[in-house]
Amino acid sequence: MADASHEVTEHTHLLFPRMRHDEEARSIITKEEVALGSTALGERLPYNDYTTIDWLHDLVKDSYRYRALHFRPGLRAKLLTYFDACAGWVAVSIIGILMAFVAVAIDLSVATVGDLKYGYCSGSPWRSKESCCEYAEEEGELCDKYTVWGESYAVRFSIYVGWAVLFGIISSSVTMLSKTALPSVMPQKDYSNGVASPSDPMAVGKSLYMSAGSGIPEIKTILSGFVIPHYLDFKILVLKAIGAVFAVATGMSLGKEGPFIHIAACVGQLVAERFPKYCENGKKMREILTAACAAGLSAAFGAPIGGVLFAYEEIAVYFPRKVLWRTFLCSMVAAMMLRALNPHGTGKVILFETNYGTLYRAEHYAVFVFLGVVGGLWGGTFTNANVRWAKWFRNLHMIKNRPVFEVFCIITVTAALQYPNPVTRAPGDVIIKNLLVNCQKNSDNWVCQNEAREDGRWDYIAWLAYGTLVQLASTTITFGLKVPSGIIIPALVGGALFGRLAGQWVTTISPGIFAMVGAGAFLAGVGRMTISLCVIMFELTGELEYTLPHMIAILVAKWTADALSHESIYDLAQSVLGHPFLDTEHALTRVQHQPSALVESLIPPPATMAELTVEVPPSNTVPRKILTEKLAQLHRRGLMDGGLVLVQKGLLQGYIAEPELDFGLNRLGDGWGEGVEVRVLGDKVAEGEFDLSVFVDRTPITICAKAPMEYAVEIFGKLGLRYLCVTEEGSGRLIGFVIKKRLLIYLDGLKH
């Protein structure tokens, strides 16, 4: 996206096939931020920080482009046609390749920076511990090049905590550079600290740290048809990558897998902008972004199929077969490049490869169900606990409005609690490897050495229990910090710790199996994923034989978590951060619980409708002064993606969006006087008239006011509309005009 303070690069819903001024018609695709007024006229709505795209009209827009391209004669036109047909495949392939390189760079940087907490490589301080030892072996030496900090426990503990705190401060400081005020135009709540609190009524926009968190809630918002300006810029990609390196290196209960999805979306945006087919169409752009998100998870976990299913199940709202195929290719290319680059030195993409060699029996199903229940209980209570913690801790006088200091406090406590425990001292991915190990084939592991003891090993069991409690508690207080972070690895670690602990009392099978199943169950409880998570788990471990135990635990965990809370962690984050999102499945469930929910409940107040309506006389022309006043009212009310409905004798004639009206009056109409007549309907333009009829949508979608609310939810959700006109039952007269945001506000009210 262009880095301009007053420009939101997004596309409106008309192609303007009759427009003679091609360059000017193209420029209308850029969405100008509206001038903000100091007072409200009529009614204001939440979510005005976000503009929306209209999927249906973007579809029509692409059809015009397709016809204009394919019906041209000549060899050059034929070549352009072929390139257009394969542009999507080329774009997603490039995205997959670039994402693999970015992922490897981040992985190697995390390993190098994170290992500084333990020691350094003599002569090669930029090497991680693993690569340092490999380098020594190549030179024919013992692995004595890696030097551990200090000789006493106290020194090593202090340096570990000190480095972790320093990395956290760096990560949070980098994140602060991404703070942006969205172009809001209404008084609303401030979510800059992660919880809602009243803000100054004259405030413009809400603050958003664009490189903080996983980015998945924001990506879901974007893919559902909303716009977050500059969220996928190259600057945000760089800040997210740097912040993620230092955040993961701290050893806190966070992972890089969530941020990888945001980074992949940034890569997808930057690549797609080079293709006119996608940069000029919001709907087509989101097809590429969906594929990019799959590549992000594929590069993070080496799970190409799981990445595709994750994009389908958890992120995308529009996923036809064409998008599925391109997503499949993008994820596959990312995994292929990851394997070729071989960042882990194994030559494989499997991250936590295991080989248990033993089969589970029928009596083990009870343990798998138990793990699912516990994972669901934690997942269901985690969301409420995290919100309660945020409301209390982030409103303390010392913490409020000091996000870097908050990170400092959390890291200090987390590092001090993690280091004493030999199980949790390592990075998250290493912890999972150690807990999933099969001790029959690896007796050198610290976990296996303790499990081989015959003295009761209660100290070892205590370490597992202590690690489980600390991991779950630290994940609860860490999620929401102003650093790049994800929930996937922390949930897997917590589940693996608990599963390994539970496996100590089941001696008929390797406890690593329960660690593996428990990891999936705890992540299912938090994220409410099912099919994609099951595939990711066997891609991560290579244990296809244990697909059924994963299915049992994951499904039980989801049922249990849903019984406690219907919102996953990503749904909660969207709600807390105030991001709009239309989930038709949940929306229909809420509507069905209402005794009588009709579309007429969405109709704006009369004052609002008066501002949005233009009465067109039989001449089909309107004085420019009236349209200018209406445009100013839209600006002051802050309807960034609103518009005007045109009626004649109460009957709907068309709709003109605010961007088109603004462009027509202030760009094409520059030089025309205020008294000129503007033609908004009809095809014949008289001399001295200014024509805006090319900008009018003459076929707006309508719905009866007495229609069930389910109709509106399905129409907005399935068709991806930006607006819907409401007509009176029987007469067909226009009585209301509903934008997508109004439906979201209505649905939000049903939650309480």
Short mmCIF file of N, CA, C and O in Angstrom, two decimals, residues 271-351:
data_model
loop_
_atom_site.label_atom_id
_atom_site.label_comp_id
_atom_site.label_asym_id
_atom_site.label_seq_id
_atom_site.Cartn_x
_atom_site.Cartn_y
_atom_site.Cartn_z
N VAL A 271 3.46 -8.66 -3.36
CA VAL A 271 3.57 -9.35 -4.66
C VAL A 271 2.33 -9.07 -5.51
O VAL A 271 2.45 -8.76 -6.71
N ALA A 272 1.16 -9.16 -4.92
CA ALA A 272 -0.09 -8.99 -5.68
C ALA A 272 -0.21 -7.58 -6.23
O ALA A 272 -0.85 -7.37 -7.27
N GLU A 273 0.37 -6.60 -5.54
CA GLU A 273 0.30 -5.23 -6.04
C GLU A 273 1.03 -5.05 -7.36
O GLU A 273 0.82 -4.06 -8.06
N ARG A 274 1.89 -5.98 -7.70
CA ARG A 274 2.60 -5.90 -8.99
C ARG A 274 1.76 -6.44 -10.14
O ARG A 274 2.18 -6.37 -11.29
N PHE A 275 0.60 -6.98 -9.83
CA PHE A 275 -0.29 -7.52 -10.86
C PHE A 275 -1.56 -6.67 -10.90
O PHE A 275 -2.32 -6.66 -9.93
N PRO A 276 -1.81 -5.94 -11.99
CA PRO A 276 -3.01 -5.09 -12.07
C PRO A 276 -4.30 -5.86 -11.82
O PRO A 276 -5.27 -5.31 -11.30
N LYS A 277 -4.31 -7.12 -12.18
CA LYS A 277 -5.50 -7.95 -11.99
C LYS A 277 -5.92 -7.98 -10.53
O LYS A 277 -7.11 -8.09 -10.22
N TYR A 278 -4.96 -7.88 -9.60
CA TYR A 278 -5.24 -7.99 -8.18
C TYR A 278 -5.18 -6.65 -7.45
O TYR A 278 -5.98 -6.41 -6.53
N CYS A 279 -4.28 -5.79 -7.85
CA CYS A 279 -4.13 -4.54 -7.11
C CYS A 279 -5.32 -3.61 -7.33
O CYS A 279 -5.55 -2.70 -6.53
N GLU A 280 -6.09 -3.83 -8.38
CA GLU A 280 -7.22 -2.96 -8.67
C GLU A 280 -8.56 -3.60 -8.32
O GLU A 280 -9.61 -3.09 -8.71
N ASN A 281 -8.53 -4.68 -7.57
CA ASN A 281 -9.78 -5.36 -7.22
C ASN A 281 -9.65 -5.95 -5.82
O ASN A 281 -8.83 -6.85 -5.59
N GLY A 282 -10.46 -5.44 -4.88
CA GLY A 282 -10.37 -5.88 -3.51
C GLY A 282 -10.70 -7.35 -3.32
O GLY A 282 -10.08 -8.05 -2.52
N LYS A 283 -11.68 -7.85 -4.07
CA LYS A 283 -12.05 -9.26 -3.95
C LYS A 283 -10.92 -10.17 -4.45
O LYS A 283 -10.57 -11.16 -3.79
N LYS A 284 -10.35 -9.85 -5.59
CA LYS A 284 -9.26 -10.66 -6.13
C LYS A 284 -8.03 -10.60 -5.24
O LYS A 284 -7.32 -11.61 -5.09
N MET A 285 -7.77 -9.44 -4.66
CA MET A 285 -6.63 -9.30 -3.76
C MET A 285 -6.76 -10.25 -2.58
O MET A 285 -5.78 -10.88 -2.14
N ARG A 286 -7.96 -10.40 -2.06
CA ARG A 286 -8.16 -11.27 -0.90
C ARG A 286 -8.00 -12.74 -1.24
O ARG A 286 -7.71 -13.55 -0.36
N GLU A 287 -8.19 -13.09 -2.49
CA GLU A 287 -7.91 -14.46 -2.90
C GLU A 287 -6.41 -14.76 -2.76
O GLU A 287 -6.02 -15.83 -2.29
N ILE A 288 -5.58 -13.81 -3.15
CA ILE A 288 -4.14 -13.99 -3.04
C ILE A 288 -3.71 -13.97 -1.58
O ILE A 288 -2.84 -14.76 -1.16
N LEU A 289 -4.31 -13.10 -0.78
CA LEU A 289 -3.95 -13.03 0.64
C LEU A 289 -4.28 -14.33 1.36
O LEU A 289 -3.56 -14.75 2.27
N THR A 290 -5.39 -14.96 0.97
CA THR A 290 -5.75 -16.25 1.57
C THR A 290 -4.68 -17.28 1.29
O THR A 290 -4.26 -18.05 2.19
N ALA A 291 -4.22 -17.34 0.05
CA ALA A 291 -3.16 -18.29 -0.29
C ALA A 291 -1.88 -17.97 0.46
O ALA A 291 -1.17 -18.88 0.92
N ALA A 292 -1.58 -16.70 0.63
CA ALA A 292 -0.36 -16.30 1.34
C ALA A 292 -0.40 -16.74 2.79
O ALA A 292 0.62 -17.16 3.35
N CYS A 293 -1.56 -16.65 3.42
CA CYS A 293 -1.69 -17.07 4.82
C CYS A 293 -1.36 -18.55 4.99
O CYS A 293 -0.72 -18.95 5.97
N ALA A 294 -1.80 -19.36 4.04
CA ALA A 294 -1.47 -20.79 4.09
C ALA A 294 0.03 -20.99 3.97
O ALA A 294 0.61 -21.85 4.66
N ALA A 295 0.68 -20.21 3.12
CA ALA A 295 2.13 -20.32 2.98
C ALA A 295 2.83 -19.93 4.26
O ALA A 295 3.89 -20.48 4.59
N GLY A 296 2.26 -18.98 5.00
CA GLY A 296 2.85 -18.57 6.27
C GLY A 296 2.90 -19.70 7.27
O GLY A 296 3.94 -19.94 7.91
N LEU A 297 1.80 -20.42 7.41
CA LEU A 297 1.79 -21.55 8.35
C LEU A 297 2.63 -22.70 7.82
O LEU A 297 3.29 -23.42 8.60
N SER A 298 2.63 -22.90 6.51
CA SER A 298 3.45 -23.95 5.91
C SER A 298 4.92 -23.70 6.17
O SER A 298 5.68 -24.62 6.51
N ALA A 299 5.36 -22.44 6.05
CA ALA A 299 6.76 -22.11 6.29
C ALA A 299 7.10 -22.17 7.77
O ALA A 299 8.25 -22.45 8.14
N ALA A 300 6.13 -21.92 8.63
CA ALA A 300 6.39 -21.93 10.07
C ALA A 300 6.52 -23.34 10.61
O ALA A 300 7.38 -23.63 11.43
N PHE A 301 5.67 -24.24 10.15
CA PHE A 301 5.60 -25.59 10.69
C PHE A 301 6.10 -26.67 9.74
O PHE A 301 6.26 -27.82 10.14
N GLY A 302 6.30 -26.32 8.47
CA GLY A 302 6.59 -27.36 7.50
C GLY A 302 5.39 -28.26 7.30
O GLY A 302 5.53 -29.47 7.10
N ALA A 303 4.20 -27.66 7.36
CA ALA A 303 2.94 -28.42 7.25
C ALA A 303 2.12 -27.85 6.10
O ALA A 303 1.20 -27.05 6.32
N PRO A 304 2.42 -28.22 4.86
CA PRO A 304 1.74 -27.60 3.72
C PRO A 304 0.25 -27.89 3.65
O PRO A 304 -0.54 -27.00 3.37
N ILE A 305 -0.16 -29.13 3.90
CA ILE A 305 -1.59 -29.44 3.85
C ILE A 305 -2.31 -28.79 5.03
O ILE A 305 -3.40 -28.24 4.89
N GLY A 306 -1.70 -28.84 6.20
CA GLY A 306 -2.29 -28.17 7.35
C GLY A 306 -2.43 -26.69 7.15
O GLY A 306 -3.40 -26.08 7.62
N GLY A 307 -1.49 -26.08 6.43
CA GLY A 307 -1.60 -24.65 6.14
C GLY A 307 -2.81 -24.34 5.29
O GLY A 307 -3.51 -23.35 5.53
N VAL A 308 -3.06 -25.18 4.28
CA VAL A 308 -4.24 -24.98 3.42
C VAL A 308 -5.52 -25.11 4.24
O VAL A 308 -6.43 -24.28 4.14
N LEU A 309 -5.60 -26.15 5.05
CA LEU A 309 -6.80 -26.37 5.85
C LEU A 309 -6.98 -25.30 6.91
O LEU A 309 -8.10 -24.91 7.23
N PHE A 310 -5.88 -24.80 7.47
CA PHE A 310 -5.96 -23.73 8.46
C PHE A 310 -6.53 -22.47 7.82
O PHE A 310 -7.37 -21.77 8.41
N ALA A 311 -6.06 -22.15 6.61
CA ALA A 311 -6.59 -20.98 5.91
C ALA A 311 -8.08 -21.13 5.65
O ALA A 311 -8.85 -20.18 5.76
N TYR A 312 -8.50 -22.35 5.30
CA TYR A 312 -9.91 -22.59 5.02
C TYR A 312 -10.75 -22.55 6.29
O TYR A 312 -11.81 -21.91 6.33
N GLU A 313 -10.29 -23.22 7.34
CA GLU A 313 -11.11 -23.40 8.54
C GLU A 313 -11.09 -22.18 9.46
O GLU A 313 -12.10 -21.84 10.07
N GLU A 314 -9.96 -21.50 9.54
CA GLU A 314 -9.80 -20.51 10.59
C GLU A 314 -9.73 -19.07 10.10
O GLU A 314 -10.07 -18.15 10.83
N ILE A 315 -9.31 -18.84 8.86
CA ILE A 315 -9.03 -17.47 8.44
C ILE A 315 -9.97 -16.98 7.35
O ILE A 315 -10.55 -15.89 7.46
N ALA A 316 -10.13 -17.75 6.29
CA ALA A 316 -10.85 -17.26 5.11
C ALA A 316 -12.36 -17.33 5.30
O ALA A 316 -12.88 -18.18 6.01
N VAL A 317 -13.05 -16.39 4.66
CA VAL A 317 -14.52 -16.43 4.59
C VAL A 317 -14.98 -16.68 3.16
O VAL A 317 -16.15 -16.97 2.94
N TYR A 318 -14.07 -16.58 2.21
CA TYR A 318 -14.38 -16.80 0.80
C TYR A 318 -13.35 -17.79 0.28
O TYR A 318 -12.17 -17.47 0.18
N PHE A 319 -13.78 -19.03 -0.02
CA PHE A 319 -12.82 -20.08 -0.35
C PHE A 319 -13.37 -21.01 -1.42
O PHE A 319 -13.59 -22.20 -1.18
N PRO A 320 -13.58 -20.50 -2.64
CA PRO A 320 -14.02 -21.39 -3.73
C PRO A 320 -12.89 -22.30 -4.18
O PRO A 320 -11.75 -22.17 -3.74
N ARG A 321 -13.18 -23.21 -5.10
CA ARG A 321 -12.19 -24.18 -5.53
C ARG A 321 -10.97 -23.53 -6.16
O ARG A 321 -9.84 -24.01 -5.99
N LYS A 322 -11.18 -22.45 -6.91
CA LYS A 322 -10.04 -21.79 -7.54
C LYS A 322 -9.08 -21.27 -6.48
O LYS A 322 -7.85 -21.39 -6.63
N VAL A 323 -9.60 -20.71 -5.41
CA VAL A 323 -8.76 -20.24 -4.33
C VAL A 323 -8.08 -21.42 -3.63
O VAL A 323 -6.91 -21.35 -3.24
N LEU A 324 -8.82 -22.52 -3.49
CA LEU A 324 -8.25 -23.71 -2.87
C LEU A 324 -7.04 -24.21 -3.64
O LEU A 324 -6.00 -24.53 -3.05
N TRP A 325 -7.14 -24.27 -4.95
CA TRP A 325 -6.03 -24.79 -5.76
C TRP A 325 -4.81 -23.88 -5.66
O TRP A 325 -3.68 -24.37 -5.54
N ARG A 326 -5.04 -22.59 -5.72
CA ARG A 326 -3.90 -21.66 -5.63
C ARG A 326 -3.30 -21.64 -4.24
O ARG A 326 -2.09 -21.49 -4.07
N THR A 327 -4.16 -21.79 -3.24
CA THR A 327 -3.65 -21.90 -1.88
C THR A 327 -2.80 -23.14 -1.72
O THR A 327 -1.74 -23.12 -1.07
N PHE A 328 -3.25 -24.22 -2.32
CA PHE A 328 -2.50 -25.49 -2.29
C PHE A 328 -1.12 -25.30 -2.91
O PHE A 328 -0.10 -25.74 -2.36
N LEU A 329 -1.06 -24.63 -4.07
CA LEU A 329 0.22 -24.41 -4.74
C LEU A 329 1.13 -23.52 -3.90
O LEU A 329 2.32 -23.81 -3.74
N CYS A 330 0.58 -22.45 -3.37
CA CYS A 330 1.38 -21.51 -2.58
C CYS A 330 1.99 -22.20 -1.36
O CYS A 330 3.17 -22.04 -1.06
N SER A 331 1.17 -22.98 -0.66
CA SER A 331 1.64 -23.70 0.51
C SER A 331 2.68 -24.75 0.14
O SER A 331 3.68 -24.93 0.85
N MET A 332 2.47 -25.42 -0.98
CA MET A 332 3.41 -26.46 -1.44
C MET A 332 4.76 -25.85 -1.81
O MET A 332 5.81 -26.37 -1.42
N VAL A 333 4.74 -24.73 -2.52
CA VAL A 333 6.00 -24.09 -2.93
C VAL A 333 6.78 -23.62 -1.70
O VAL A 333 8.01 -23.76 -1.63
N ALA A 334 6.06 -23.08 -0.71
CA ALA A 334 6.73 -22.64 0.52
C ALA A 334 7.41 -23.81 1.21
O ALA A 334 8.55 -23.70 1.67
N ALA A 335 6.72 -24.96 1.29
CA ALA A 335 7.30 -26.14 1.93
C ALA A 335 8.49 -26.68 1.13
O ALA A 335 9.50 -27.12 1.70
N MET A 336 8.38 -26.66 -0.20
CA MET A 336 9.48 -27.14 -1.04
C MET A 336 10.73 -26.28 -0.85
O MET A 336 11.84 -26.80 -0.71
N MET A 337 10.55 -24.97 -0.84
CA MET A 337 11.68 -24.07 -0.65
C MET A 337 12.26 -24.21 0.76
O MET A 337 13.48 -24.14 0.95
N LEU A 338 11.39 -24.42 1.72
CA LEU A 338 11.86 -24.60 3.10
C LEU A 338 12.73 -25.85 3.20
O LEU A 338 13.78 -25.84 3.87
N ARG A 339 12.30 -26.92 2.54
CA ARG A 339 13.09 -28.15 2.56
C ARG A 339 14.42 -27.95 1.83
O ARG A 339 15.46 -28.48 2.25
N ALA A 340 14.41 -27.19 0.74
CA ALA A 340 15.64 -26.96 -0.01
C ALA A 340 16.62 -26.10 0.79
O ALA A 340 17.84 -26.35 0.77
N LEU A 341 16.11 -25.11 1.48
CA LEU A 341 16.98 -24.24 2.28
C LEU A 341 17.47 -24.94 3.54
O LEU A 341 18.53 -24.59 4.07
N ASN A 342 16.69 -25.91 4.06
CA ASN A 342 17.10 -26.79 5.16
C ASN A 342 17.63 -26.01 6.37
O ASN A 342 18.79 -26.19 6.78
N PRO A 343 16.83 -25.15 6.97
CA PRO A 343 17.32 -24.35 8.10
C PRO A 343 17.64 -25.17 9.35
O PRO A 343 18.47 -24.77 10.16
N HIS A 344 17.00 -26.33 9.51
CA HIS A 344 17.22 -27.15 10.71
C HIS A 344 18.31 -28.20 10.51
O HIS A 344 18.64 -28.94 11.44
N GLY A 345 18.85 -28.30 9.29
CA GLY A 345 19.94 -29.22 9.04
C GLY A 345 19.55 -30.67 8.97
O GLY A 345 20.42 -31.55 8.94
N THR A 346 18.26 -30.98 8.91
CA THR A 346 17.80 -32.37 8.87
C THR A 346 17.44 -32.82 7.47
O THR A 346 17.29 -34.02 7.23
N GLY A 347 17.27 -31.88 6.57
CA GLY A 347 16.84 -32.22 5.22
C GLY A 347 15.38 -32.57 5.13
O GLY A 347 14.92 -33.05 4.09
N LYS A 348 14.63 -32.37 6.21
CA LYS A 348 13.21 -32.70 6.25
C LYS A 348 12.42 -31.47 6.69
O LYS A 348 12.95 -30.55 7.31
N VAL A 349 11.14 -31.47 6.34
CA VAL A 349 10.27 -30.38 6.77
C VAL A 349 9.53 -30.72 8.06
O VAL A 349 8.89 -29.87 8.65
N ILE A 350 9.61 -31.99 8.50
CA ILE A 350 8.94 -32.40 9.73
C ILE A 350 9.67 -31.78 10.91
O ILE A 350 10.87 -32.00 11.11
N LEU A 351 8.96 -31.02 11.72
CA LEU A 351 9.59 -30.26 12.80
C LEU A 351 9.82 -31.10 14.05
O LEU A 351 10.86 -31.02 14.68
#
